[in-house]
Amino acid sequence: MANTILVGAQWGDEGKGKIIDFLTDDADIVVRSQGGNNAGHTIVIGEKKYVLHLIPSGILRRGKTCVIGNGVVIDPIALVGEIEGLRACGIKIQRNLLISEAAHLVFPYHQALDAQREALKGSNKIGTTKRGIGPAYGDKAARTGLRLCDLMQSTTFPEKLAKRVRENNIVLRSLNAKPVSYKQILEDYQVAAEVLRPFVCNTVAYIHQAMSKGKNLLFEGAQGTYLDLDHGTYPFVTSSNTTAGGACTGSGVPPHRMDSVIGVMKAYTTRVGEGPFPTENEDLGNLLHEMGREFGATTGRARRCGWFDAVATRYASMINGIDKLAITNLDGLDHVKKIRVCIGYRLEGRVIHTPPIIASDVDKCEPIYREIPGWNCSTTEARTYEELPLKARKYLELIAKLTGAKLKIISVGASRAQTICT
Ligand code: IMP
Ligand code: MG
């Protein structure tokens, strides 16, 4: 398989968890490079459903090593909870998990700030997951963050934490929010530290050693291209680089060692949280929600839904260098009579084919649609490309052509078996 980066080509929740789980078969090591427990990756194996937030989805396969890289922000309490939850399901977590000592930590004051800043924004809120992700990456950029290596040093950690709590409580009080308890955080984090200690190491050295032995790496992207801090619909984005470049900076693997980029996209579009979404369509949303689909894995929020947006995915393909496509949730469109695909935007009378940089301009874009007939039958039993209805194949080929990448994987349901390779 060589070294492969997998990214979301839309606004997150493209079904990356399932595709990662599928591809892990051919990988030796699965690496997370950015984001935190704002991510929610759902994987269904047999009768069981697993939702992972921080631990790479590869953990569910035996004999695979999972790495949480330096670019991830870690809430140690959440991570310990996830490890314990997986162990309770019989998943072994021992030497198959490595966590970068350089990864920054998320603290309760980050979560409190996240929540309070959102509350103060009122109707201009971003709609964050309130996991403290923005403030934690903010501290990292401001060079005031604490890292996992700090937590591992039991003698110096208390003083470092005390300083951060003092400063953040001043800010919290000034924003009319409740200050956090130093004592409680110290106690909770020291307990978590001991659970995490066996996994903490220099993951860059580990990964490079593995590469020199010819091991295959799979980089598991979290969130999606339009939530990227630099390339997304700013400020309605997350605080990390969700695009392919983030896999390099967040893991310490140089760009020329990457062999391929797989872009995952739904056969339609969804978004959770606020921000522009040109192809949003309430009727399609109602239909999908009635089918029990499109509720967030992290927050349970109903996702906003809309038609496939080829303007957005073509640009995503460019930024990420996507060479292969994984199209998921095709079965979500099984009973839609007329399917629409956005092939251009109309902005103030002009037709454009690149998403505008300013979020309020994206908001003003009117999609130009091409309408194609639906296939009106179930695709969930198809196991080969030929078994898909002709109209569904035509639809897939159209969106691949508009996106500008090669069709590689099609998903027609949550289970491992419901995966078609072209
Ligand atoms: P934050 O990452 O919690 O700061 O949230 C910022 C924006 O990114 C909000 O619109 C969230 O809904 C969105 N977001 C963050 N993580 C995910 C994800 O894993 N899937 C989909 N949306 C996400
Ligand atoms: Mg998700």
GROMACS .gro file of C-alpha atoms and ligand atoms in nm:
model
  446
    1MET     CA    1   0.000   0.000   0.000
    2ALA     CA    2   0.296   0.234   0.061
    3ASN     CA    3   0.240   0.550   0.267
    4THR     CA    4  -0.110   0.683   0.226
    5ILE     CA    5  -0.277   0.994   0.359
    6LEU     CA    6  -0.651   0.979   0.401
    7VAL     CA    7  -0.837   1.309   0.423
    8GLY     CA    8  -1.196   1.425   0.438
    9ALA     CA    9  -1.282   1.623   0.125
   10GLN     CA   10  -1.588   1.801   0.267
   11TRP     CA   11  -1.681   1.930   0.616
   12GLY     CA   12  -1.591   1.619   0.814
   13ASP     CA   13  -1.799   1.308   0.887
   14GLU     CA   14  -1.735   1.172   0.539
   15GLY     CA   15  -1.716   0.820   0.677
   16LYS     CA   16  -1.339   0.819   0.719
   17GLY     CA   17  -1.347   0.579   1.016
   18LYS     CA   18  -1.497   0.300   0.812
   19ILE     CA   19  -1.261   0.353   0.517
   20ILE     CA   20  -0.960   0.364   0.750
   21ASP     CA   21  -1.072   0.040   0.912
   22PHE     CA   22  -1.101  -0.114   0.565
   23LEU     CA   23  -0.760   0.010   0.445
   24THR     CA   24  -0.587  -0.086   0.768
   25ASP     CA   25  -0.583  -0.443   0.641
   26ASP     CA   26  -0.290  -0.343   0.415
   27ALA     CA   27  -0.120  -0.104   0.658
   28ASP     CA   28   0.121  -0.176   0.941
   29ILE     CA   29   0.085   0.152   1.126
   30VAL     CA   30  -0.205   0.396   1.149
   31VAL     CA   31  -0.118   0.753   1.246
   32ARG     CA   32  -0.336   1.041   1.370
   33SER     CA   33  -0.167   1.376   1.305
   34GLN     CA   34  -0.412   1.651   1.399
   35GLY     CA   35  -0.731   1.737   1.581
   36GLY     CA   36  -0.840   1.604   1.915
   37ASN     CA   37  -1.145   1.443   2.067
   38ASN     CA   38  -1.363   1.676   1.862
   39ALA     CA   39  -1.341   1.398   1.603
   40GLY     CA   40  -1.581   1.106   1.607
   41HIS     CA   41  -1.511   0.805   1.391
   42THR     CA   42  -1.779   0.538   1.380
   43ILE     CA   43  -1.688   0.183   1.286
   44VAL     CA   44  -1.929  -0.110   1.272
   45ILE     CA   45  -1.788  -0.460   1.303
   46GLY     CA   46  -2.043  -0.737   1.305
   47GLU     CA   47  -2.311  -0.638   1.554
   48LYS     CA   48  -2.086  -0.397   1.738
   49LYS     CA   49  -2.052  -0.023   1.686
   50TYR     CA   50  -1.738   0.157   1.804
   51VAL     CA   51  -1.701   0.534   1.821
   52LEU     CA   52  -1.341   0.651   1.842
   53HIS     CA   53  -1.234   1.008   1.915
   54LEU     CA   54  -0.858   1.016   1.973
   55ILE     CA   55  -0.733   0.665   1.914
   56PRO     CA   56  -0.675   0.579   1.546
   57SER     CA   57  -0.938   0.348   1.400
   58GLY     CA   58  -0.666   0.090   1.328
   59ILE     CA   59  -0.680  -0.014   1.693
   60LEU     CA   60  -0.967  -0.249   1.610
   61ARG     CA   61  -0.743  -0.469   1.393
   62ARG     CA   62  -0.501  -0.712   1.548
   63GLY     CA   63  -0.131  -0.670   1.484
   64LYS     CA   64  -0.151  -0.305   1.382
   65THR     CA   65   0.027  -0.025   1.561
   66CYS     CA   66  -0.154   0.302   1.621
   67VAL     CA   67   0.027   0.631   1.669
   68ILE     CA   68  -0.111   0.955   1.809
   69GLY     CA   69   0.129   1.208   1.659
   70ASN     CA   70   0.271   1.537   1.780
   71GLY     CA   71   0.008   1.741   1.593
   72VAL     CA   72  -0.284   1.602   1.792
   73VAL     CA   73  -0.416   1.781   2.103
   74ILE     CA   74  -0.488   1.535   2.380
   75ASP     CA   75  -0.741   1.552   2.659
   76PRO     CA   76  -0.584   1.290   2.887
   77ILE     CA   77  -0.907   1.222   3.074
   78ALA     CA   78  -1.093   1.156   2.750
   79LEU     CA   79  -0.808   0.942   2.618
   80VAL     CA   80  -0.799   0.726   2.931
   81GLY     CA   81  -1.178   0.690   2.905
   82GLU     CA   82  -1.142   0.574   2.547
   83ILE     CA   83  -0.868   0.324   2.632
   84GLU     CA   84  -1.079   0.183   2.916
   85GLY     CA   85  -1.391   0.170   2.698
   86LEU     CA   86  -1.209  -0.026   2.429
   87ARG     CA   87  -1.055  -0.263   2.685
   88ALA     CA   88  -1.403  -0.326   2.825
   89CYS     CA   89  -1.502  -0.436   2.472
   90GLY     CA   90  -1.217  -0.685   2.468
   91ILE     CA   91  -0.981  -0.479   2.250
   92LYS     CA   92  -0.622  -0.526   2.360
   93ILE     CA   93  -0.433  -0.200   2.410
   94GLN     CA   94  -0.073  -0.256   2.503
   95ARG     CA   95   0.221  -0.207   2.275
   96ASN     CA   96  -0.011  -0.137   1.982
   97LEU     CA   97  -0.058   0.226   2.091
   98LEU     CA   98   0.211   0.495   2.090
   99ILE     CA   99   0.153   0.855   2.190
  100SER     CA  100   0.383   1.144   2.103
  101GLU     CA  101   0.544   1.314   2.399
  102ALA     CA  102   0.531   1.637   2.197
  103ALA     CA  103   0.151   1.638   2.165
  104HIS     CA  104  -0.014   1.932   2.340
  105LEU     CA  105  -0.267   1.882   2.616
  106VAL     CA  106  -0.623   2.003   2.649
  107PHE     CA  107  -0.724   2.125   2.996
  108PRO     CA  108  -1.060   2.207   3.158
  109TYR     CA  109  -0.980   2.579   3.124
  110HIS     CA  110  -0.964   2.530   2.747
  111GLN     CA  111  -1.307   2.371   2.752
  112ALA     CA  112  -1.446   2.647   2.973
  113LEU     CA  113  -1.302   2.913   2.740
  114ASP     CA  114  -1.436   2.735   2.434
  115ALA     CA  115  -1.787   2.723   2.584
  116GLN     CA  116  -1.780   3.082   2.710
  117ARG     CA  117  -1.644   3.231   2.388
  118GLU     CA  118  -1.917   3.050   2.197
  119ALA     CA  119  -2.183   3.175   2.437
  120LEU     CA  120  -2.058   3.533   2.403
  121LYS     CA  121  -2.065   3.512   2.024
  122GLY     CA  122  -2.441   3.452   2.033
  123SER     CA  123  -2.577   3.407   1.683
  124ASN     CA  124  -2.225   3.440   1.538
  125LYS     CA  125  -2.107   3.127   1.718
  126ILE     CA  126  -1.895   2.870   1.534
  127GLY     CA  127  -2.087   2.574   1.670
  128THR     CA  128  -1.777   2.406   1.816
  129THR     CA  129  -1.783   2.069   1.988
  130LYS     CA  130  -1.687   2.254   2.311
  131ARG     CA  131  -1.398   2.015   2.366
  132GLY     CA  132  -1.151   2.300   2.413
  133ILE     CA  133  -0.977   2.239   2.080
  134GLY     CA  134  -0.947   2.604   1.968
  135PRO     CA  135  -0.805   2.736   2.298
  136ALA     CA  136  -0.563   2.441   2.322
  137TYR     CA  137  -0.420   2.503   1.974
  138GLY     CA  138  -0.425   2.874   2.062
  139ASP     CA  139  -0.192   2.807   2.356
  140LYS     CA  140   0.030   2.595   2.134
  141ALA     CA  141   0.067   2.882   1.884
  142ALA     CA  142   0.115   3.132   2.166
  143ARG     CA  143   0.387   2.904   2.310
  144THR     CA  144   0.213   2.878   2.645
  145GLY     CA  145   0.080   2.525   2.600
  146LEU     CA  146   0.172   2.222   2.809
  147ARG     CA  147   0.267   1.900   2.636
  148LEU     CA  148   0.246   1.535   2.724
  149CYS     CA  149   0.619   1.542   2.810
  150ASP     CA  150   0.538   1.807   3.075
  151LEU     CA  151   0.270   1.586   3.224
  152MET     CA  152   0.516   1.297   3.241
  153GLN     CA  153   0.750   1.498   3.465
  154SER     CA  154   0.575   1.460   3.797
  155THR     CA  155   0.803   1.696   3.988
  156THR     CA  156   0.782   1.996   3.758
  157PHE     CA  157   0.428   1.955   3.624
  158PRO     CA  158   0.242   2.099   3.928
  159GLU     CA  159   0.416   2.437   3.905
  160LYS     CA  160   0.370   2.458   3.528
  161LEU     CA  161   0.002   2.378   3.566
  162ALA     CA  162  -0.042   2.628   3.849
  163LYS     CA  163   0.086   2.909   3.627
  164ARG     CA  164  -0.149   2.820   3.347
  165VAL     CA  165  -0.449   2.788   3.578
  166ARG     CA  166  -0.372   3.127   3.736
  167GLU     CA  167  -0.361   3.304   3.400
  168ASN     CA  168  -0.662   3.126   3.256
  169ASN     CA  169  -0.874   3.188   3.564
  170ILE     CA  170  -0.811   3.561   3.522
  171VAL     CA  171  -0.938   3.535   3.166
  172LEU     CA  172  -1.233   3.315   3.263
  173ARG     CA  173  -1.343   3.557   3.538
  174SER     CA  174  -1.311   3.853   3.302
  175LEU     CA  175  -1.547   3.672   3.064
  176ASN     CA  176  -1.795   3.604   3.346
  177ALA     CA  177  -1.720   3.233   3.348
  178LYS     CA  178  -1.652   3.006   3.646
  179PRO     CA  179  -1.282   2.960   3.727
  180VAL     CA  180  -1.142   2.606   3.726
  181SER     CA  181  -0.994   2.420   4.023
  182TYR     CA  182  -0.617   2.372   4.016
  183LYS     CA  183  -0.634   2.099   4.282
  184GLN     CA  184  -0.892   1.896   4.095
  185ILE     CA  185  -0.711   1.921   3.761
  186LEU     CA  186  -0.378   1.825   3.916
  187GLU     CA  187  -0.532   1.523   4.085
  188ASP     CA  188  -0.720   1.404   3.775
  189TYR     CA  189  -0.428   1.463   3.538
  190GLN     CA  190  -0.177   1.286   3.760
  191VAL     CA  191  -0.398   0.978   3.771
  192ALA     CA  192  -0.439   0.988   3.390
  193ALA     CA  193  -0.062   1.039   3.350
  194GLU     CA  194   0.012   0.702   3.502
  195VAL     CA  195  -0.232   0.523   3.272
  196LEU     CA  196  -0.078   0.693   2.968
  197ARG     CA  197   0.289   0.668   3.069
  198PRO     CA  198   0.359   0.327   2.908
  199PHE     CA  199   0.243   0.459   2.569
  200VAL     CA  200   0.435   0.786   2.563
  201CYS     CA  201   0.748   0.806   2.347
  202ASN     CA  202   0.923   0.984   2.061
  203THR     CA  203   0.685   0.875   1.788
  204VAL     CA  204   0.890   1.046   1.514
  205ALA     CA  205   1.185   0.818   1.587
  206TYR     CA  206   0.951   0.517   1.597
  207ILE     CA  207   0.785   0.602   1.264
  208HIS     CA  208   1.117   0.662   1.086
  209GLN     CA  209   1.259   0.336   1.214
  210ALA     CA  210   0.946   0.157   1.091
  211MET     CA  211   0.976   0.327   0.749
  212SER     CA  212   1.335   0.215   0.718
  213LYS     CA  213   1.209  -0.141   0.766
  214GLY     CA  214   0.962  -0.092   0.482
  215LYS     CA  215   0.646  -0.072   0.692
  216ASN     CA  216   0.334   0.081   0.539
  217LEU     CA  217   0.185   0.386   0.703
  218LEU     CA  218  -0.172   0.506   0.685
  219PHE     CA  219  -0.241   0.861   0.799
  220GLU     CA  220  -0.589   0.897   0.939
  221GLY     CA  221  -0.721   1.248   0.882
  222ALA     CA  222  -0.977   1.391   1.119
  223GLN     CA  223  -1.245   1.646   1.024
  224GLY     CA  224  -1.251   1.763   0.662
  225THR     CA  225  -1.092   2.001   0.413
  226TYR     CA  226  -1.340   2.285   0.471
  227LEU     CA  227  -1.276   2.275   0.845
  228ASP     CA  228  -0.903   2.334   0.781
  229LEU     CA  229  -0.769   2.633   0.972
  230ASP     CA  230  -0.600   2.775   0.658
  231HIS     CA  231  -0.818   2.650   0.374
  232GLY     CA  232  -1.164   2.612   0.526
  233THR     CA  233  -1.452   2.856   0.561
  234TYR     CA  234  -1.272   3.063   0.827
  235PRO     CA  235  -1.368   3.137   1.103
  236PHE     CA  236  -1.616   2.849   1.082
  237VAL     CA  237  -1.336   2.594   1.096
  238THR     CA  238  -1.149   2.384   1.346
  239SER     CA  239  -0.804   2.486   1.472
  240SER     CA  240  -0.580   2.235   1.296
  241ASN     CA  241  -0.469   2.159   0.941
  242THR     CA  242  -0.709   1.892   0.832
  243THR     CA  243  -0.565   1.885   0.479
  244ALA     CA  244  -0.288   1.655   0.355
  245GLY     CA  245  -0.002   1.881   0.468
  246GLY     CA  246  -0.116   1.835   0.828
  247ALA     CA  247  -0.023   1.469   0.806
  248CYS     CA  248   0.344   1.568   0.759
  249THR     CA  249   0.375   1.840   1.022
  250GLY     CA  250   0.166   1.644   1.269
  251SER     CA  251   0.373   1.326   1.246
  252GLY     CA  252   0.724   1.425   1.145
  253VAL     CA  253   0.713   1.239   0.814
  254PRO     CA  254   0.853   1.443   0.525
  255PRO     CA  255   0.631   1.517   0.221
  256HIS     CA  256   0.842   1.316  -0.024
  257ARG     CA  257   0.779   0.999   0.177
  258MET     CA  258   0.406   1.018   0.109
  259ASP     CA  259   0.294   0.806  -0.185
  260SER     CA  260  -0.076   0.865  -0.223
  261VAL     CA  261  -0.369   1.074  -0.096
  262ILE     CA  262  -0.716   0.926  -0.068
  263GLY     CA  263  -1.001   1.174  -0.044
  264VAL     CA  264  -1.313   1.053   0.133
  265MET     CA  265  -1.643   1.214   0.043
  266LYS     CA  266  -2.006   1.139   0.090
  267ALA     CA  267  -2.228   1.093  -0.215
  268TYR     CA  268  -2.397   1.406  -0.084
  269THR     CA  269  -2.274   1.671   0.165
  270THR     CA  270  -2.317   1.726   0.538
  271ARG     CA  271  -2.194   1.977   0.789
  272VAL     CA  272  -2.225   2.008   1.169
  273GLY     CA  273  -2.188   2.342   1.334
  274GLU     CA  274  -2.240   2.686   1.186
  275GLY     CA  275  -2.094   2.839   0.872
  276PRO     CA  276  -2.169   2.861   0.501
  277PHE     CA  277  -2.299   2.557   0.314
  278PRO     CA  278  -2.409   2.648  -0.041
  279THR     CA  279  -2.585   2.322  -0.135
  280GLU     CA  280  -2.771   2.280   0.197
  281ASN     CA  281  -3.116   2.135   0.136
  282GLU     CA  282  -3.376   2.088   0.405
  283ASP     CA  283  -3.582   1.826   0.222
  284LEU     CA  284  -3.279   1.604   0.169
  285GLY     CA  285  -3.188   1.656   0.536
  286ASN     CA  286  -3.537   1.552   0.649
  287LEU     CA  287  -3.523   1.242   0.433
  288LEU     CA  288  -3.182   1.135   0.566
  289HIS     CA  289  -3.275   1.209   0.929
  290GLU     CA  290  -3.596   1.006   0.889
  291MET     CA  291  -3.376   0.717   0.774
  292GLY     CA  292  -3.193   0.755   1.108
  293ARG     CA  293  -2.880   0.887   0.937
  294GLU     CA  294  -2.666   1.193   0.990
  295PHE     CA  295  -2.647   1.247   1.362
  296GLY     CA  296  -2.305   1.353   1.496
  297ALA     CA  297  -2.086   1.085   1.657
  298THR     CA  298  -1.929   1.327   1.907
  299THR     CA  299  -2.214   1.560   2.000
  300GLY     CA  300  -2.524   1.376   1.874
  301ARG     CA  301  -2.629   1.690   1.684
  302ALA     CA  302  -2.836   1.644   1.368
  303ARG     CA  303  -2.604   1.719   1.076
  304ARG     CA  304  -2.704   1.974   0.814
  305CYS     CA  305  -2.741   1.803   0.476
  306GLY     CA  306  -2.717   1.906   0.113
  307TRP     CA  307  -2.638   1.799  -0.242
  308PHE     CA  308  -2.296   1.694  -0.365
  309ASP     CA  309  -2.086   2.004  -0.424
  310ALA     CA  310  -1.833   1.945  -0.701
  311VAL     CA  311  -1.699   2.303  -0.678
  312ALA     CA  312  -1.593   2.227  -0.322
  313THR     CA  313  -1.460   1.876  -0.386
  314ARG     CA  314  -1.258   1.981  -0.692
  315TYR     CA  315  -1.086   2.250  -0.487
  316ALA     CA  316  -1.033   1.998  -0.206
  317SER     CA  317  -0.877   1.760  -0.454
  318MET     CA  318  -0.635   2.036  -0.556
  319ILE     CA  319  -0.530   2.135  -0.204
  320ASN     CA  320  -0.481   1.779  -0.087
  321GLY     CA  321  -0.344   1.628  -0.405
  322ILE     CA  322  -0.615   1.364  -0.395
  323ASP     CA  323  -0.540   1.085  -0.641
  324LYS     CA  324  -0.801   0.832  -0.529
  325LEU     CA  325  -1.158   0.875  -0.416
  326ALA     CA  326  -1.356   0.688  -0.157
  327ILE     CA  327  -1.724   0.772  -0.193
  328THR     CA  328  -1.936   0.679   0.106
  329ASN     CA  329  -2.305   0.670   0.194
  330LEU     CA  330  -2.414   0.603  -0.163
  331ASP     CA  331  -2.709   0.414  -0.014
  332GLY     CA  332  -2.829   0.739   0.145
  333LEU     CA  333  -2.947   0.842  -0.202
  334ASP     CA  334  -3.114   0.509  -0.288
  335HIS     CA  335  -3.465   0.652  -0.282
  336VAL     CA  336  -3.409   1.006  -0.401
  337LYS     CA  337  -3.601   1.055  -0.727
  338LYS     CA  338  -3.398   1.341  -0.872
  339ILE     CA  339  -3.042   1.392  -0.756
  340ARG     CA  340  -2.867   1.724  -0.788
  341VAL     CA  341  -2.497   1.793  -0.824
  342CYS     CA  342  -2.355   2.141  -0.787
  343ILE     CA  343  -2.129   2.222  -1.083
  344GLY     CA  344  -2.072   2.594  -1.027
  345TYR     CA  345  -2.160   2.886  -0.802
  346ARG     CA  346  -2.329   3.209  -0.898
  347LEU     CA  347  -2.193   3.496  -0.689
  348GLU     CA  348  -2.343   3.841  -0.747
  349GLY     CA  349  -2.429   3.760  -1.108
  350ARG     CA  350  -2.094   3.597  -1.193
  351VAL     CA  351  -2.038   3.225  -1.240
  352ILE     CA  352  -1.738   3.094  -1.044
  353HIS     CA  353  -1.575   2.753  -1.007
  354THR     CA  354  -1.356   2.818  -0.702
  355PRO     CA  355  -1.500   2.861  -0.353
  356PRO     CA  356  -1.460   3.223  -0.232
  357ILE     CA  357  -1.219   3.283   0.056
  358ILE     CA  358  -1.456   3.498   0.263
  359ALA     CA  359  -1.717   3.296   0.449
  360SER     CA  360  -1.989   3.557   0.394
  361ASP     CA  361  -1.925   3.535   0.016
  362VAL     CA  362  -1.957   3.156   0.026
  363ASP     CA  363  -2.285   3.217   0.204
  364LYS     CA  364  -2.404   3.430  -0.087
  365CYS     CA  365  -2.317   3.170  -0.351
  366GLU     CA  366  -2.610   3.021  -0.534
  367PRO     CA  367  -2.536   2.671  -0.656
  368ILE     CA  368  -2.576   2.587  -1.024
  369TYR     CA  369  -2.709   2.235  -1.041
  370ARG     CA  370  -2.709   1.950  -1.285
  371GLU     CA  371  -3.001   1.717  -1.219
  372ILE     CA  372  -2.978   1.346  -1.279
  373PRO     CA  373  -3.236   1.070  -1.231
  374GLY     CA  374  -3.210   0.857  -0.917
  375TRP     CA  375  -3.181   0.477  -0.929
  376ASN     CA  376  -3.472   0.413  -0.691
  377CYS     CA  377  -3.353   0.083  -0.551
  378SER     CA  378  -3.133  -0.042  -0.274
  379THR     CA  379  -2.758  -0.052  -0.330
  380THR     CA  380  -2.678  -0.200   0.012
  381GLU     CA  381  -2.643  -0.556  -0.118
  382ALA     CA  382  -2.403  -0.472  -0.400
  383ARG     CA  383  -2.056  -0.619  -0.352
  384THR     CA  384  -1.900  -0.542  -0.688
  385TYR     CA  385  -1.905  -0.230  -0.901
  386GLU     CA  386  -2.102  -0.415  -1.171
  387GLU     CA  387  -2.373  -0.503  -0.918
  388LEU     CA  388  -2.454  -0.136  -0.869
  389PRO     CA  389  -2.744   0.000  -1.076
  390LEU     CA  390  -2.630   0.164  -1.398
  391LYS     CA  391  -2.770   0.501  -1.288
  392ALA     CA  392  -2.573   0.482  -0.962
  393ARG     CA  393  -2.254   0.406  -1.156
  394LYS     CA  394  -2.324   0.698  -1.386
  395TYR     CA  395  -2.367   0.921  -1.082
  396LEU     CA  396  -2.041   0.802  -0.925
  397GLU     CA  397  -1.851   0.849  -1.250
  398LEU     CA  398  -1.993   1.200  -1.286
  399ILE     CA  399  -1.887   1.312  -0.938
  400ALA     CA  400  -1.543   1.152  -0.979
  401LYS     CA  401  -1.497   1.330  -1.313
  402LEU     CA  402  -1.609   1.665  -1.169
  403THR     CA  403  -1.379   1.619  -0.869
  404GLY     CA  404  -1.088   1.521  -1.087
  405ALA     CA  405  -0.975   1.200  -0.920
  406LYS     CA  406  -1.001   0.827  -0.973
  407LEU     CA  407  -1.282   0.623  -0.818
  408LYS     CA  408  -1.130   0.366  -0.584
  409ILE     CA  409  -1.370   0.271  -0.304
  410ILE     CA  410  -1.748   0.293  -0.275
  411SER     CA  411  -1.931   0.236   0.050
  412VAL     CA  412  -2.294   0.125   0.053
  413GLY     CA  413  -2.341   0.072   0.427
  414ALA     CA  414  -2.166   0.079   0.761
  415SER     CA  415  -2.033  -0.279   0.769
  416ARG     CA  416  -1.696  -0.396   0.639
  417ALA     CA  417  -1.866  -0.614   0.379
  418GLN     CA  418  -2.053  -0.319   0.229
  419THR     CA  419  -1.742  -0.189   0.060
  420ILE     CA  420  -1.674  -0.201  -0.314
  421CYS     CA  421  -1.334  -0.157  -0.474
  422THR     CA  422  -1.315  -0.057  -0.836
  423IMP     P1  423  -1.407   2.251   1.718
  423IMP     O1  424  -1.316   2.167   1.637
  423IMP     O2  425  -1.473   2.178   1.832
  423IMP     O3  426  -1.344   2.380   1.760
  423IMP     O4  427  -1.530   2.293   1.623
  423IMP     C1  428  -1.513   2.379   1.512
  423IMP     C2  429  -1.602   2.339   1.397
  423IMP     O5  430  -1.558   2.215   1.347
  423IMP     C3  431  -1.749   2.318   1.434
  423IMP     O6  432  -1.829   2.351   1.323
  423IMP     C4  433  -1.758   2.169   1.458
  423IMP     O7  434  -1.889   2.119   1.440
  423IMP     C5  435  -1.664   2.119   1.351
  423IMP     N1  436  -1.603   1.989   1.381
  423IMP     C6  437  -1.502   1.961   1.465
  423IMP     N2  438  -1.473   1.831   1.464
  423IMP     C7  439  -1.554   1.774   1.375
  423IMP     C8  440  -1.568   1.641   1.325
  423IMP     O8  441  -1.496   1.548   1.362
  423IMP     N3  442  -1.665   1.621   1.231
  423IMP     C9  443  -1.741   1.722   1.184
  423IMP     N4  444  -1.732   1.847   1.227
  423IMP    C10  445  -1.639   1.874   1.322
  424MG      MG  446  -1.716   1.236   1.269
   0.00000   0.00000   0.00000
